[in-house]
mmCIF file of C-alpha atoms in Angstrom:
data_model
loop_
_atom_site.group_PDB
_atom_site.id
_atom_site.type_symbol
_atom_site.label_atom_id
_atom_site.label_comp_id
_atom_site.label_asym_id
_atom_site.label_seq_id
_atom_site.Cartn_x
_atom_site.Cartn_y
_atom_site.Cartn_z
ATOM 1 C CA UNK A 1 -1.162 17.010 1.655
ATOM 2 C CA UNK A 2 2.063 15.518 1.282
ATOM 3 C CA UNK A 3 3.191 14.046 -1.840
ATOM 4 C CA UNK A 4 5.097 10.797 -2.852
ATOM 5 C CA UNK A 5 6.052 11.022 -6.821
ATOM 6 C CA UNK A 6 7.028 7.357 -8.247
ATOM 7 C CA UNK A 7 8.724 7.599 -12.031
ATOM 8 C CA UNK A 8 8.208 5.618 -14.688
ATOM 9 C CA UNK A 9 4.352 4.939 -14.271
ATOM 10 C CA UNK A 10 4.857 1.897 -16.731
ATOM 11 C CA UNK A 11 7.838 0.522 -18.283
ATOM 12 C CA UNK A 12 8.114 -2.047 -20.836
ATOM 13 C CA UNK A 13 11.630 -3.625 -21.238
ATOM 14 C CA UNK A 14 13.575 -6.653 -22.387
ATOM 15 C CA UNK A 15 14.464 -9.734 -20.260
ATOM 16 C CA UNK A 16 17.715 -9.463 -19.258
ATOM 17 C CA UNK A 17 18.055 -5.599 -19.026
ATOM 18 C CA UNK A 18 18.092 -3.354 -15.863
ATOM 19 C CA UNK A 19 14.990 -1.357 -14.999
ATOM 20 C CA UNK A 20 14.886 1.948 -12.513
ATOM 21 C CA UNK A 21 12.399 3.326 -10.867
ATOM 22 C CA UNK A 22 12.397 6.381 -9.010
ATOM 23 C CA UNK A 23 10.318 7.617 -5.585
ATOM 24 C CA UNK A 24 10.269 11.109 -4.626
ATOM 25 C CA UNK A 25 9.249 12.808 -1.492
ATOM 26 C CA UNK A 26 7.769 16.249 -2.554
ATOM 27 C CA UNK A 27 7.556 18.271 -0.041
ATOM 28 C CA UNK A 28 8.396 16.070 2.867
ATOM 29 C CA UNK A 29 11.905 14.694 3.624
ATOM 30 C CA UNK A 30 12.069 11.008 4.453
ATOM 31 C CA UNK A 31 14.341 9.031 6.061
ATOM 32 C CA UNK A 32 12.698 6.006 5.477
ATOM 33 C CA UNK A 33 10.849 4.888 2.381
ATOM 34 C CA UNK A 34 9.672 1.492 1.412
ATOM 35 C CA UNK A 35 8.953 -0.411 -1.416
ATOM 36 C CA UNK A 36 6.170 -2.638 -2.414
ATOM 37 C CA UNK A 37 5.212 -5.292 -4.801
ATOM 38 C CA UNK A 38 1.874 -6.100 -6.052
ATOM 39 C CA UNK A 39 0.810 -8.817 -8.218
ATOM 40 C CA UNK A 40 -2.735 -8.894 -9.954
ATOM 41 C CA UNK A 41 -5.459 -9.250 -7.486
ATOM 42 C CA UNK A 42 -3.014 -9.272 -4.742
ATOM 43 C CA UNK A 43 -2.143 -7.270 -1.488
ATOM 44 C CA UNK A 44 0.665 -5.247 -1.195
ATOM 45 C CA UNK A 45 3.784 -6.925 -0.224
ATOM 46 C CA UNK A 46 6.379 -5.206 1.660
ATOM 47 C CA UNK A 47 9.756 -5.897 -0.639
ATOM 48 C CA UNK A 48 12.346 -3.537 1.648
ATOM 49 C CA UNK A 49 12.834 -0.391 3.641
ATOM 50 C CA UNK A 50 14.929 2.120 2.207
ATOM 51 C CA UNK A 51 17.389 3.668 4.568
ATOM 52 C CA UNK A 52 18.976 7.645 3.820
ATOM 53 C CA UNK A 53 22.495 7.150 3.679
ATOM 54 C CA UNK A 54 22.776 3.415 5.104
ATOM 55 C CA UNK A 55 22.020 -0.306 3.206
ATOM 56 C CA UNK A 56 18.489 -0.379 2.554
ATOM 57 C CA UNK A 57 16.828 -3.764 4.954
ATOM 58 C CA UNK A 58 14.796 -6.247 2.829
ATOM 59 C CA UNK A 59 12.117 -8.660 3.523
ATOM 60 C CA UNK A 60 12.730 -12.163 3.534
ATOM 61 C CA UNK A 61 12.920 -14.031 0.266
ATOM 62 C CA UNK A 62 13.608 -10.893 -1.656
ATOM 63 C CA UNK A 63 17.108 -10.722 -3.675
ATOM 64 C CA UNK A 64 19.296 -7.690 -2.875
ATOM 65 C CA UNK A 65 21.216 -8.534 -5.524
ATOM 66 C CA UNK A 66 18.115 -8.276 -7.947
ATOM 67 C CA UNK A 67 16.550 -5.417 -6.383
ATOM 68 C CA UNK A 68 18.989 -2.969 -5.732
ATOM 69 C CA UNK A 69 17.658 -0.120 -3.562
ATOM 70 C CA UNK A 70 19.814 3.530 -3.739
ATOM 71 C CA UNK A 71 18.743 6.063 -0.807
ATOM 72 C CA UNK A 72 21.014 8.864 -1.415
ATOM 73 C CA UNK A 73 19.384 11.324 0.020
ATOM 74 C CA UNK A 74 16.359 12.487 2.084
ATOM 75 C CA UNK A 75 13.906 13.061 -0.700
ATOM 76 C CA UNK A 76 14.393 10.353 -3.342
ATOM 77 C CA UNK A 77 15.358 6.408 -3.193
ATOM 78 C CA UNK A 78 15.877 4.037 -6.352
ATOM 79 C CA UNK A 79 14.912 0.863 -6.990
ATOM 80 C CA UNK A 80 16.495 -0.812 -9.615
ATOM 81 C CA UNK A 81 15.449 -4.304 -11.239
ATOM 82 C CA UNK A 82 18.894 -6.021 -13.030
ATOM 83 C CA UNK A 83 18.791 -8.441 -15.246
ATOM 84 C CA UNK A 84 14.637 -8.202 -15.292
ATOM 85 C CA UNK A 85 12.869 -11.459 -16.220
ATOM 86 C CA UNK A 86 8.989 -11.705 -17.289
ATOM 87 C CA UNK A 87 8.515 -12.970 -13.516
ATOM 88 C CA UNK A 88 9.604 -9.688 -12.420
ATOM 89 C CA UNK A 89 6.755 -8.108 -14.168
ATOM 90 C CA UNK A 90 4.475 -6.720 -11.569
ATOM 91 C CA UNK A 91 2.807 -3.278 -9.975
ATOM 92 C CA UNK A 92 5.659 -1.714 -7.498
ATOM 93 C CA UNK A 93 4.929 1.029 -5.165
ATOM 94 C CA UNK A 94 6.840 3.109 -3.043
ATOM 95 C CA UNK A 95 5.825 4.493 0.323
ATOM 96 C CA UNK A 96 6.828 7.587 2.760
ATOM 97 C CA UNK A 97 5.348 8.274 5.994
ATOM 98 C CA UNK A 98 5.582 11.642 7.349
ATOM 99 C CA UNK A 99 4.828 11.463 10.625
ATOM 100 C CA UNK A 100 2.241 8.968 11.302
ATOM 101 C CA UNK A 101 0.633 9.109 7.707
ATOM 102 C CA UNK A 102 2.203 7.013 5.051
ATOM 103 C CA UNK A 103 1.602 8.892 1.360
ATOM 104 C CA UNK A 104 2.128 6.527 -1.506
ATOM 105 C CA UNK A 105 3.724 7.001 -5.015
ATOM 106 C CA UNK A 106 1.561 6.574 -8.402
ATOM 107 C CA UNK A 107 2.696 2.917 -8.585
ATOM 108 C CA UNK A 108 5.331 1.715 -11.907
ATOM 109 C CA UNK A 109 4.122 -1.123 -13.765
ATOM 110 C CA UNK A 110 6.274 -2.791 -15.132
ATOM 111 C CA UNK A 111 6.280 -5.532 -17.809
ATOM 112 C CA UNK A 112 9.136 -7.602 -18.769
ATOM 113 C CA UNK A 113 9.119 -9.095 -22.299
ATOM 114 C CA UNK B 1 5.326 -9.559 6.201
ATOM 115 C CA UNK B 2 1.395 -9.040 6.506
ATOM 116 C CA UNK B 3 -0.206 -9.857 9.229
ATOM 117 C CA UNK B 4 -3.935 -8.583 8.276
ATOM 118 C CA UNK B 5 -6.644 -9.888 7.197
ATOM 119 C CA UNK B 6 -9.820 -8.585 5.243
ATOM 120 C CA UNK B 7 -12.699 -10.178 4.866
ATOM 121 C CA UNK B 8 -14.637 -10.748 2.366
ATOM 122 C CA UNK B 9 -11.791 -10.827 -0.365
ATOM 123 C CA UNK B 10 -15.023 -9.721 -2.428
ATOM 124 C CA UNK B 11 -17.958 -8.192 -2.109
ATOM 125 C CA UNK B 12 -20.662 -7.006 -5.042
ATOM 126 C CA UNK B 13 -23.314 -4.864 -3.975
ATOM 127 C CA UNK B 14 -26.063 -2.663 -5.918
ATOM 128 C CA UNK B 15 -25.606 1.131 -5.739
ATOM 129 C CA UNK B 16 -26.872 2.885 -2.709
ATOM 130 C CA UNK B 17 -26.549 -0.208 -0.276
ATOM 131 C CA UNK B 18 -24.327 0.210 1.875
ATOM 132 C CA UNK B 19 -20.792 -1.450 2.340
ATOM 133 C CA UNK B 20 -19.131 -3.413 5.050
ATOM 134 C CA UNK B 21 -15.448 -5.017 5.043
ATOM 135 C CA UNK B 22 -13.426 -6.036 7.861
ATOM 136 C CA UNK B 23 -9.742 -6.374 8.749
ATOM 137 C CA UNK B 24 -8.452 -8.759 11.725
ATOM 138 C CA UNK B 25 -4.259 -8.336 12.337
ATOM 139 C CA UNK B 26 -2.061 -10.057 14.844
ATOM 140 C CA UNK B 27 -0.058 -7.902 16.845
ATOM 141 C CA UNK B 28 -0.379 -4.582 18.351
ATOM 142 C CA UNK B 29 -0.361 -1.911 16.951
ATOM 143 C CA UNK B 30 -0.295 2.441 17.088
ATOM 144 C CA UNK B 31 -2.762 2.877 14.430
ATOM 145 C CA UNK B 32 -4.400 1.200 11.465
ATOM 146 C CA UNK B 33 -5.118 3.156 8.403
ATOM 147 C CA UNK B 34 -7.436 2.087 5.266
ATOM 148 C CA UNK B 35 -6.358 2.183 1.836
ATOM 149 C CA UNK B 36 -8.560 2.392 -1.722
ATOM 150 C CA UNK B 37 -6.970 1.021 -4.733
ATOM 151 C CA UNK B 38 -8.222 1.640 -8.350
ATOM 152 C CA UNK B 39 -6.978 -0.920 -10.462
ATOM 153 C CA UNK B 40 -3.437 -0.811 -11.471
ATOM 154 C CA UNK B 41 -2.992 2.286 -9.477
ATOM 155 C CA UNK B 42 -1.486 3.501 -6.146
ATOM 156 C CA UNK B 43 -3.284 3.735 -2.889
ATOM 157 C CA UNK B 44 -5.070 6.466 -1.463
ATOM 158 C CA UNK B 45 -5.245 7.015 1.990
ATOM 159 C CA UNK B 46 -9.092 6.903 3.401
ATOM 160 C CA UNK B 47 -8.583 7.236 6.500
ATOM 161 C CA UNK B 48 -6.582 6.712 9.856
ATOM 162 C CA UNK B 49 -7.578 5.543 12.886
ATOM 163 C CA UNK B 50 -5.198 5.522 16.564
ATOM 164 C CA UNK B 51 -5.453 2.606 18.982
ATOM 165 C CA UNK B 52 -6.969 4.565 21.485
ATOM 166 C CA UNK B 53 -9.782 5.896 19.161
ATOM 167 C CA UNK B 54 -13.087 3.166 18.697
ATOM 168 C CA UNK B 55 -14.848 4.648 15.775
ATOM 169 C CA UNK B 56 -13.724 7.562 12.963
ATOM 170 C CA UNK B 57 -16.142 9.001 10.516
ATOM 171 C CA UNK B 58 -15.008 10.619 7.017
ATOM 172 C CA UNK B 59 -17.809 11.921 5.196
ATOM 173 C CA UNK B 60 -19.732 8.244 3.684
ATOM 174 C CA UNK B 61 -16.800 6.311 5.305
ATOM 175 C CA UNK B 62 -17.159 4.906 9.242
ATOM 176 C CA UNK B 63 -14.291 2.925 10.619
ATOM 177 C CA UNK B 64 -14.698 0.803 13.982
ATOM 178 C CA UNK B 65 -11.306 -0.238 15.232
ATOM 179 C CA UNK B 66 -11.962 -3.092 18.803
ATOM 180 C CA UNK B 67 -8.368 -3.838 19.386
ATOM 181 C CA UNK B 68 -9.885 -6.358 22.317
ATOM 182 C CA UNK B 69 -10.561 -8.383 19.060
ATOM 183 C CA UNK B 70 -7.653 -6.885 16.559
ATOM 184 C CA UNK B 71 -10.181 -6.147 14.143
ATOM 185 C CA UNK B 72 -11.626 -3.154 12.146
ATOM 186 C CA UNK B 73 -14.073 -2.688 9.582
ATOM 187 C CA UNK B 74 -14.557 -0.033 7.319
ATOM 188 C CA UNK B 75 -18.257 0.414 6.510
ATOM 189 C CA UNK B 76 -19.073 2.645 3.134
ATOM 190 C CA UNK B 77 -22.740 3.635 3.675
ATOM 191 C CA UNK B 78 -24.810 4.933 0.335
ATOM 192 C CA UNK B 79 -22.711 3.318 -2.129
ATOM 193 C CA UNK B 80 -21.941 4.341 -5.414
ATOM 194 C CA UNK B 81 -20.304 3.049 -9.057
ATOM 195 C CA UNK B 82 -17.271 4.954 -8.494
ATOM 196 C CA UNK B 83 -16.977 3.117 -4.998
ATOM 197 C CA UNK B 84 -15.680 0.147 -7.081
ATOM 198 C CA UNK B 85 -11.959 -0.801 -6.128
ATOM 199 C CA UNK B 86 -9.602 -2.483 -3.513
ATOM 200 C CA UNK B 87 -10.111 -1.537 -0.183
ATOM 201 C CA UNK B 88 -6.775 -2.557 1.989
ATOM 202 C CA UNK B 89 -6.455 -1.692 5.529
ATOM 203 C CA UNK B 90 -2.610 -1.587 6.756
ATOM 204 C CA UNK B 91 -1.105 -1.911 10.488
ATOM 205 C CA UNK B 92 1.341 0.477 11.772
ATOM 206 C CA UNK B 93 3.394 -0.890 14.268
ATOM 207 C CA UNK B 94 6.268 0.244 15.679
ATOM 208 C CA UNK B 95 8.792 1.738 12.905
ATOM 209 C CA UNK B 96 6.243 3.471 11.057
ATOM 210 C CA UNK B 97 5.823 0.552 8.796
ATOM 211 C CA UNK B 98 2.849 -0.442 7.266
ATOM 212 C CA UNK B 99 1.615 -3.942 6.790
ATOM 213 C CA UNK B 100 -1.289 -4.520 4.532
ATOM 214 C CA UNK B 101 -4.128 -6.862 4.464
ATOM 215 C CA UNK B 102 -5.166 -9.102 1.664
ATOM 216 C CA UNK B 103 -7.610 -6.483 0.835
ATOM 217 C CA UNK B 104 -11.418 -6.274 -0.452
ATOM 218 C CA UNK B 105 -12.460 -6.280 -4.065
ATOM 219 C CA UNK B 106 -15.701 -4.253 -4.323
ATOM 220 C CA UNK B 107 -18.073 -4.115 -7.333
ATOM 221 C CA UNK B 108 -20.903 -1.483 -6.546
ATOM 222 C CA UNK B 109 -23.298 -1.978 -9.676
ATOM 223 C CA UNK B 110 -25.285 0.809 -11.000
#
């Protein structure tokens, strides 16, 4: 099946400093990725929907300037955490549908200390 | 935004009973898909069932879908320990994009 690779798979890192996280479509290409949140016990929360080659869209009462989201091309988008704060510590996960199917990444958690 | 929503938000059961969680959403949709979640890990796709389709088996795993009602439920019959996890079930609208329920904790004790 296909196969959605997320990099780091945890990250520990100091307030204040940048944090990026990688999502990979395998052996898919995809447009369109999206990335999730997750606190403990939580759902999933939609944070924004990368876009190849265009400004990625994000979900009310999430920062663009905070979360900066890179989708240069077709088979990897970034998400990048600046200035991190322990708040920011949470599970993210990225998501790529082929077709009808969405296949997720491994998850990054990340901790902020 | 999420629109779904599971009930029960937790559910403890013994081993070999069977399992039953349910999902209502809001708005129409193409499909609706169900997700497991080990802790602190991504989701795996269970399965995937259309609007036009009523009822999907996958091996222990039976999924009803009444979009009368805009409900599902996702039944796991014959559970077992390594059944333990979040179950989520996500709505695909239009767009392709999913939006996730509050999902179900289960505990299946051995």
């Amino acid at each position: 099946g296909a196969v959605v690779s997320q990099h780091p798979s945890r990250v520990i890192c100091k307030s204040g400093t940048s944090v990026k996280i990688e999502c990979r479509s395998l052996d898919f290409q995809a447009t369109t990725m999206f990335w999730y949140r997750q606190f403990p016990k939580q759902s999933l929360m939609l944070m924004a929907t990368s876009n190849e080659g265009s400004k990625a869209t994000y979900e009310q009462g999430v920062e663009k300037d905070k979360f900066l989201i890179n989708h240069a091309s077709l088979t990897l988008s970034t998400l990048t955490v600046t200035s991190a704060h322990p708040e920011d510590s949470s599970f993210y996960i990225c998501s790529a549908n082929r077709l009808t199917e969405a296949f997720f990444g491994q998850g990054t958690r990340l901790t902020v200390v | 935004s999420q629109q779904g929503e599971e009930d029960p938000q937790a559910l403890s059961i013994q081993e070999g009973e069977n399992a039953t969680m349910n999902c209502s959403y809001k708005t129409s949709i193409n499909n609706l898909q169900w997700y497991r979640q080990n802790s602190g890990r991504g989701l795996v796709h269970l399965i995937l069932i259309r609007s036009n389709e009523r009822e999907k088996h996958s091996g222990r795993l039976r999924v009803t879908l009444d979009t009368s009602k805009k409900s599902s439920s996702l039944l796991i019959t014959a559970s077992r320990a390594a059944d333990t996890a979040s179950y989520f079930c996500a709505t695909d609208n239009a767009g392709n994009m999913l939006t996730f329920g509050g999902g179900t904790r289960l505990m299946v004790k051995p």
